[in-house]
C-alpha positions as CSV (number, residue, x, y, z in Angstrom):
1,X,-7.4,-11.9,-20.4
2,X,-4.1,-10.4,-21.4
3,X,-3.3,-8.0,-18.4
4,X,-0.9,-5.2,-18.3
5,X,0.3,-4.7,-14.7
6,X,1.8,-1.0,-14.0
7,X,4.4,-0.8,-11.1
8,X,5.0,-4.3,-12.1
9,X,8.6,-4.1,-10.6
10,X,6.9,-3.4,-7.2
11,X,5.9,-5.9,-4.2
12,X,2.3,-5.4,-4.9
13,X,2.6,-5.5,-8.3
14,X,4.8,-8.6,-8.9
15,X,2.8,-10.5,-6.7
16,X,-0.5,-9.5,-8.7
17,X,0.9,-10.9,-11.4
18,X,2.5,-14.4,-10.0
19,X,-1.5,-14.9,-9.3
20,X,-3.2,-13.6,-12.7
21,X,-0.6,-15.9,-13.8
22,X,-1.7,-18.6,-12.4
23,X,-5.2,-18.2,-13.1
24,X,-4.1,-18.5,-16.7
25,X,-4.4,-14.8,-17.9
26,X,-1.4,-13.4,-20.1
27,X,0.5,-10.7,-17.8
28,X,2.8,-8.1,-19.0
29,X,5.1,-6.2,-15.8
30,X,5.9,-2.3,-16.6
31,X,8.0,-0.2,-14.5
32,X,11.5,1.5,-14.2
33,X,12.7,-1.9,-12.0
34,X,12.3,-5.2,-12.3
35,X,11.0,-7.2,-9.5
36,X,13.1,-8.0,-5.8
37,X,14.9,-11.7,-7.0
38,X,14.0,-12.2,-2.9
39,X,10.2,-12.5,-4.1
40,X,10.8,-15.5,-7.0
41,X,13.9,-18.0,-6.9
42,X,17.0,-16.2,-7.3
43,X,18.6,-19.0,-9.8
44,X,16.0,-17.9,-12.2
45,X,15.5,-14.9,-14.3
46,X,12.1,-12.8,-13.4
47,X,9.1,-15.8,-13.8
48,X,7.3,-13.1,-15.7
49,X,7.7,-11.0,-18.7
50,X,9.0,-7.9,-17.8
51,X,9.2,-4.3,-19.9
52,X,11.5,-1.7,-18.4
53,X,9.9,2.0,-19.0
54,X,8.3,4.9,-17.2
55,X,4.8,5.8,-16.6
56,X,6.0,9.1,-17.5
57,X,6.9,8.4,-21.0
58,X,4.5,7.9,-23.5
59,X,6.2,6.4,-26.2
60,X,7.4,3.9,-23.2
61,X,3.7,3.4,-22.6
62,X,2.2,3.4,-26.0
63,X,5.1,1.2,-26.7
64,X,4.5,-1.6,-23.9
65,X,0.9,-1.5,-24.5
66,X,1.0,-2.6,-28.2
67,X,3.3,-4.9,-27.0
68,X,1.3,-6.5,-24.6
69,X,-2.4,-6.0,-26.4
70,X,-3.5,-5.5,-23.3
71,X,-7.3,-5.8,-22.2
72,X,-6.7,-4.9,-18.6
73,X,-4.6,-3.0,-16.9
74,X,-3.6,-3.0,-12.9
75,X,-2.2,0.7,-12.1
76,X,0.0,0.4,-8.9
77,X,3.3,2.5,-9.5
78,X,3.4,5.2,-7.1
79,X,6.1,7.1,-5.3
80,X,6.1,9.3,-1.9
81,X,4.5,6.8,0.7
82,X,6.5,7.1,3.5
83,X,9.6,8.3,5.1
84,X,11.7,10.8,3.5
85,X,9.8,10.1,0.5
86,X,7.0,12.1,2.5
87,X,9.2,15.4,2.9
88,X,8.3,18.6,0.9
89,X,11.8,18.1,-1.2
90,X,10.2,15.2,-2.7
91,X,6.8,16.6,-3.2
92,X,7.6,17.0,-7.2
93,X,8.5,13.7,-8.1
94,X,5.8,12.6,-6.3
95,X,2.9,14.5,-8.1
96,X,4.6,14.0,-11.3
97,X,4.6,10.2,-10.7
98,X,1.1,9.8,-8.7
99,X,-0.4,12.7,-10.8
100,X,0.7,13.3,-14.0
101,X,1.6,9.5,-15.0
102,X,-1.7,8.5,-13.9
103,X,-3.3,11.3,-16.5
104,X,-1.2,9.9,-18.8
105,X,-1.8,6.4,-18.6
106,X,-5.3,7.0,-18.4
107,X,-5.1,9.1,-21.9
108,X,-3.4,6.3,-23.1
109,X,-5.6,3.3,-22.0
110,X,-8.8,4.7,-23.3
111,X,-7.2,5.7,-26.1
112,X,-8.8,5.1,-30.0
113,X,-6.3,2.7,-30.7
114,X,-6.2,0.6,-27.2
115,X,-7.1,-2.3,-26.3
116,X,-7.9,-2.0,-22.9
117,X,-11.4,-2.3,-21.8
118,X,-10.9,-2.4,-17.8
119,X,-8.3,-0.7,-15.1
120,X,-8.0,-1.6,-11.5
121,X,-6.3,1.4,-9.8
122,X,-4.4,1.0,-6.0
123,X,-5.6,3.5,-3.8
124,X,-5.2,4.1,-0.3
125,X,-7.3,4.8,2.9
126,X,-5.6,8.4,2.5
127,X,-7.7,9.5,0.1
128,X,-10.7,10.4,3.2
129,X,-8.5,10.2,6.1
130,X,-6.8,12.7,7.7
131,X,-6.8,13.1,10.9
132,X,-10.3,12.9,12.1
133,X,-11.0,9.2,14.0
134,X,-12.9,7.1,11.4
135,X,-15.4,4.0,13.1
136,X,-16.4,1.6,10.6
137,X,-16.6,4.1,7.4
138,X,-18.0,3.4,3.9
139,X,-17.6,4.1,0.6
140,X,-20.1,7.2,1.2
141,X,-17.5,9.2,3.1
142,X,-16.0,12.1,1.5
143,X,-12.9,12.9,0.2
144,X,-10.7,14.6,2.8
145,X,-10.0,18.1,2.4
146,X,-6.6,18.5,0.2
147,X,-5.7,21.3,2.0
148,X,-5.6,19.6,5.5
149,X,-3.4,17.0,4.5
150,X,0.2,16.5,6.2
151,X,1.9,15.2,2.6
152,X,2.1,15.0,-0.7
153,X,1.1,11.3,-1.2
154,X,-2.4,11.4,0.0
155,X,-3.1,15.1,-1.7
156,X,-1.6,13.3,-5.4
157,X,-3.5,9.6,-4.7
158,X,-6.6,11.3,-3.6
159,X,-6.5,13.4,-7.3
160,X,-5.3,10.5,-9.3
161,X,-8.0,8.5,-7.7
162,X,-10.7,11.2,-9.1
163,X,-9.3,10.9,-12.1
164,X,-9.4,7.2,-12.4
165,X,-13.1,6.9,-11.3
166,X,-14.1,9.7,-13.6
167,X,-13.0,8.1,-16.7
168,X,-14.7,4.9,-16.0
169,X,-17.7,4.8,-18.5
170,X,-16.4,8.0,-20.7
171,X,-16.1,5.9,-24.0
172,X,-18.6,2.5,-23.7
173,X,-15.5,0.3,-24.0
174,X,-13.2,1.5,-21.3
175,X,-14.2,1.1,-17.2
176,X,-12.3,1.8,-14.1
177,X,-12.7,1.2,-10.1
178,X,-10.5,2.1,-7.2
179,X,-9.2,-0.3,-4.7
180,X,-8.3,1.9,-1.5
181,X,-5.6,-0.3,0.6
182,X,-5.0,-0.5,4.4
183,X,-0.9,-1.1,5.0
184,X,0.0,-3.9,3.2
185,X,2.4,-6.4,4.8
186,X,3.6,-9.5,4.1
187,X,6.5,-12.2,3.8
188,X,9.4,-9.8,1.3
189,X,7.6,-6.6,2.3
190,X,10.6,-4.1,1.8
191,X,8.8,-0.9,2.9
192,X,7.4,-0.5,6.1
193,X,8.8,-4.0,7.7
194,X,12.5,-3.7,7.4
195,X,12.2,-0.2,9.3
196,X,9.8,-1.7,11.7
197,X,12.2,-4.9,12.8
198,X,15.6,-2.4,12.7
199,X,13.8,-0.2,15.4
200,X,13.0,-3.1,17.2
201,X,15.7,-3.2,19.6
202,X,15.5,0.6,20.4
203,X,12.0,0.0,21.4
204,X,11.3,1.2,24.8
205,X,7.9,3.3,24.8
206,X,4.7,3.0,22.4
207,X,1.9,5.7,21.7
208,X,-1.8,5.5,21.5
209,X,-3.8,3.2,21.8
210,X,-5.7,3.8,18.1
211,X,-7.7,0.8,16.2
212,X,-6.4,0.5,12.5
213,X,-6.5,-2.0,9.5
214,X,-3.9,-3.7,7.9
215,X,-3.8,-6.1,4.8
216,X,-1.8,-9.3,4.0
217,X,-0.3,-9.4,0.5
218,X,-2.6,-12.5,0.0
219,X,-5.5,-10.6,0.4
220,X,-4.6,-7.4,-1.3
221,X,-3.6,-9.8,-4.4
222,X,-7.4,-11.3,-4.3
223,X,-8.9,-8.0,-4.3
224,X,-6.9,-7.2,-7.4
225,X,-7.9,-10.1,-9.2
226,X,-11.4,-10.6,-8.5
227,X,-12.4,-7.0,-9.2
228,X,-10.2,-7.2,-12.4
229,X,-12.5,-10.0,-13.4
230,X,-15.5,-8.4,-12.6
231,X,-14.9,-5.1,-14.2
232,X,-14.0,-6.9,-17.7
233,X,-16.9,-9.1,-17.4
234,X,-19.6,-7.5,-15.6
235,X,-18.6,-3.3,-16.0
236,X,-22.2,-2.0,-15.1
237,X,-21.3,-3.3,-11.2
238,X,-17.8,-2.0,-10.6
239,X,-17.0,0.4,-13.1
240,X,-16.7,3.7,-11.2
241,X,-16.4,2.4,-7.9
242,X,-14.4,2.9,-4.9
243,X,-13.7,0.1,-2.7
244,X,-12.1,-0.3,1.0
245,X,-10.1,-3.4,1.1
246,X,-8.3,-4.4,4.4
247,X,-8.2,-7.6,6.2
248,X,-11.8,-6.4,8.3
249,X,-10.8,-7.1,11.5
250,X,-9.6,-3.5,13.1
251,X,-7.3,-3.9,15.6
252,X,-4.9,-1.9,18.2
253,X,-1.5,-0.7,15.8
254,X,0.5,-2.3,18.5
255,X,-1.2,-5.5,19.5
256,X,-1.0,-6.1,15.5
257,X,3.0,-6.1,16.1
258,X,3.1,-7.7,19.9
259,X,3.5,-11.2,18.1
260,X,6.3,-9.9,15.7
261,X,7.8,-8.0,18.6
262,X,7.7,-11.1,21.1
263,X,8.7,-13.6,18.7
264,X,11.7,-11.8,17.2
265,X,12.9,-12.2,21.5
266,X,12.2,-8.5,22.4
267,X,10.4,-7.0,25.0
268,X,6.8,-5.2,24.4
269,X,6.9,-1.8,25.5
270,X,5.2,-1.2,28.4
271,X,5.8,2.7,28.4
272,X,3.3,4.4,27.1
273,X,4.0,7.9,25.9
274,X,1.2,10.9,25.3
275,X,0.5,11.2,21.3
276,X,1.6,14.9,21.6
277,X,5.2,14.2,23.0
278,X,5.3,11.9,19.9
279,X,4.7,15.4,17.9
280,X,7.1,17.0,18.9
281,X,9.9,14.1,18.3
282,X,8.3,13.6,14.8
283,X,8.7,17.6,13.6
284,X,11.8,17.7,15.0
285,X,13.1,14.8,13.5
286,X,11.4,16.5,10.1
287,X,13.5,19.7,10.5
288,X,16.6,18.6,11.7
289,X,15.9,17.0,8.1
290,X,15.1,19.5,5.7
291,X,17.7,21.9,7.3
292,X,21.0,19.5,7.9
293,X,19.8,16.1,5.6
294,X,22.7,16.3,3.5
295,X,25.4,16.4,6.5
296,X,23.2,14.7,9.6
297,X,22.0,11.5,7.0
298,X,18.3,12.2,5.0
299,X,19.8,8.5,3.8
300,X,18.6,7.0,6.8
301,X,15.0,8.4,6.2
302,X,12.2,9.8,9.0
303,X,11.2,6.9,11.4
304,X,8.0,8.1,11.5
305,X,6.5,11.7,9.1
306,X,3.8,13.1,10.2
307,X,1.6,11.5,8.3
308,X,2.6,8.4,9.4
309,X,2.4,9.5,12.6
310,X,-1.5,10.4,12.6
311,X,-2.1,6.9,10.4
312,X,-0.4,5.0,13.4
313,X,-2.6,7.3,16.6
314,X,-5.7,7.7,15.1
315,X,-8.4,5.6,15.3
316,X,-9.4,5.0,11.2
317,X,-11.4,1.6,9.8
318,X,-13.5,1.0,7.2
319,X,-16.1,-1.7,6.7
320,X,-15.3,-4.3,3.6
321,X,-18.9,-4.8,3.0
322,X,-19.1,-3.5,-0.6
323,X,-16.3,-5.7,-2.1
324,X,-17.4,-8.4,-0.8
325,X,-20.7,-7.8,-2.7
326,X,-19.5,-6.6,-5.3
327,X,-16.7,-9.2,-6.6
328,X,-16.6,-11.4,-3.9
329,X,-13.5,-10.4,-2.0
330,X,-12.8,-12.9,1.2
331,X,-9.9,-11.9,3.1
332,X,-8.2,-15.1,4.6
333,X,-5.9,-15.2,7.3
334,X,-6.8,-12.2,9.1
335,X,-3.9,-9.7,10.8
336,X,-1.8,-13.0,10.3
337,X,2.0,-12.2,11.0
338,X,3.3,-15.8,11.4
339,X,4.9,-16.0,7.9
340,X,6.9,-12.2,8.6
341,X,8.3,-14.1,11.7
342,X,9.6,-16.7,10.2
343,X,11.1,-14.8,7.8
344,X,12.6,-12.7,10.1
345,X,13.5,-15.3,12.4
346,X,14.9,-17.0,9.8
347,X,17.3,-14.2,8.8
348,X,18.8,-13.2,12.3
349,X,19.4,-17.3,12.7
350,X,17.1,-18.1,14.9
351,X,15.2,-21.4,15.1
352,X,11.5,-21.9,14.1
353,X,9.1,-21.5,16.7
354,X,7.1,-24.1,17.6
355,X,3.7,-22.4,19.0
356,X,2.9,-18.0,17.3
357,X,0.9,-15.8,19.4
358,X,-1.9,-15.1,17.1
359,X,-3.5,-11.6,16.8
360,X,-6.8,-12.2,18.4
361,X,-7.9,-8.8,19.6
């Protein structure tokens, strides 16, 4: 299958791509950055073809998907998922990206002249949760109110994702399902990790005590594939459909990090302070933002929004059930952090370990 991959340039993407590859499928990256060199062999050039371009452009678009003659298509460029990204000064650029490139795309893909036939889009757990706890939810929950959410990400991926499902089917050639992600980490995660380890040695309290999901690039990459696969070659199952993907086993937001926290020779927190002090830290932190970013550092970003904050103290987990039977998806190596400490470990010059506290909560 020749596969177009857009948000190519990204950590998700690239690695999506490394593995169509080497199942033998022609892949095509698209975005306005090529991938991290720290993800491939720096002494080489990018191990895939790459088109530089925006999802916001449709000649760009039109452009790289006559290039690429593309039969399916993995949509993972987004913008505005955490940190400052999340503040209401960025709230444009992220519904223009999320939003408006996603319509676009869409018109694109299913276009007269295309030649796409499938589209895998990456969703998020956002898209239904909120606020409210969550215990092993489904695919049958409901979207969460727009209006109750804390930012702009989950209100524009919970629209795009509408969007996306209610193409699938529109013209008999062209389907679509959702793939709604718990955190992804991984070995090269540049998101979320780097801000995790830098806070590491200011870490003197923790909050909560809430059950959550997370999901190792390795899995997150097989759910792409396989339902890519089975939406091109058996529609009538996926097309249409929302799935949860996560690595299945929920477990405590901290215990996930203990063995990260321990291994990298710092101290787990033993203070434990109430979620609503937590608040009031966070909007500060968010104010002192919008009102003196430019002189007190908006560079250095929030260490936690609010958003961020509720995904981290609320209890929220969804059962995997459905891609499993629908495309097979077998997450491996379950809330497995041992390859992120050696990286890290690795980095600040420290020597291997011999034995990794697993998670086994």
């Amino acid at each position: 299958m020749r596969v177009l991959i857009v948000g190519g340039g990204g950590y998700i993407g690239f690695h999506i791509g490394l593995e169509l590859a080497s199942r033998q499928h022609e892949v095509t990256l698209f975005d306005l950055h090529p991938p991290n060199p720290v993800w491939y062999d720096k002494s080489e050039t990018c191990p895939l073809p790459f088109v530089t371009g925006s999802i916001l452009c449709l000649p760009d678009l039109e452009q790289v998907l006559s290039l690429s003659k593309a039969e399916g298509v993995i949509h993972c460029a987004a913008h505005g998922m955490s940190s400052r990204e999340q503040l209401p000064s960025a709230s444009s650029l992220t519904e223009s990206i999320n939003i408006d490139g996603t319509s676009l795309l869409l018109k694109v893909c299913s276009g007269p002249s295309s030649s796409v036939t499938s589209l895998v889009y990456t969703s998020t757990f956002n898209v239904v949760f909120g606020c409210d706890e969550i215990i092993g939810g489904d695919e049958n929950l409901p979207y969460f109110p727009l209006h109750r959410h804390w930012d702009n990400y989950s209100i524009s991926k919970s629209v795009a994702e509408r969007l996306v499902l209610a193409s699938s089917g529109k013209n008999k050639k062209f389907h679509t399902c959702s793939l709604r992600l718990a955190g992804v980490m991984g070995v090269g995660e540049t998101r979320h990790l780097p801000r995790i380890v830098a806070s590491l040695p200011f870490l003197k309290f923790r909050y909560g005590n809430a059950k959550v999901q997370f999901v190792g690039i390795k899995n997150a990459v097989q759910a792409h594939v396989k339902a890519l696969e089975k939406l091109h070659d058996d529609p009538d199952v996926v097309g249409g459909e929302a799935y949860f993907i996560s690595d299945g086993k929920p477990i405590e937001h901290w215990e996930y990090f203990r063995p990260l926290i321990e291994g990298l020779g710092y101290t787990y927190p033993k203070w434990v302070l109430p979620v609503g002090l937590m608040w009031i830290f966070v909007l500060l932190g968010q104010f002192f933002l919008r009102v003196f970013g430019e002189i007190w550092g908006a560079g250095r970003g929030l260490f936690l929004s609010p958003a961020e904050l509720l995904k981290t103290s609320v209890t929220h987990w969804f059962s995997i059930d459905k891609a499993k039977q629908h495309f097979g998806y077998a997450p491996e190596d379950v809330n497995d952090l041992s390859g992120v400490l050696h990286e890290y470990r690795r980095k600040m010059g420290l020597s291997p370990l011999l034995k990794f506290r697993k998670n086994d909560t």
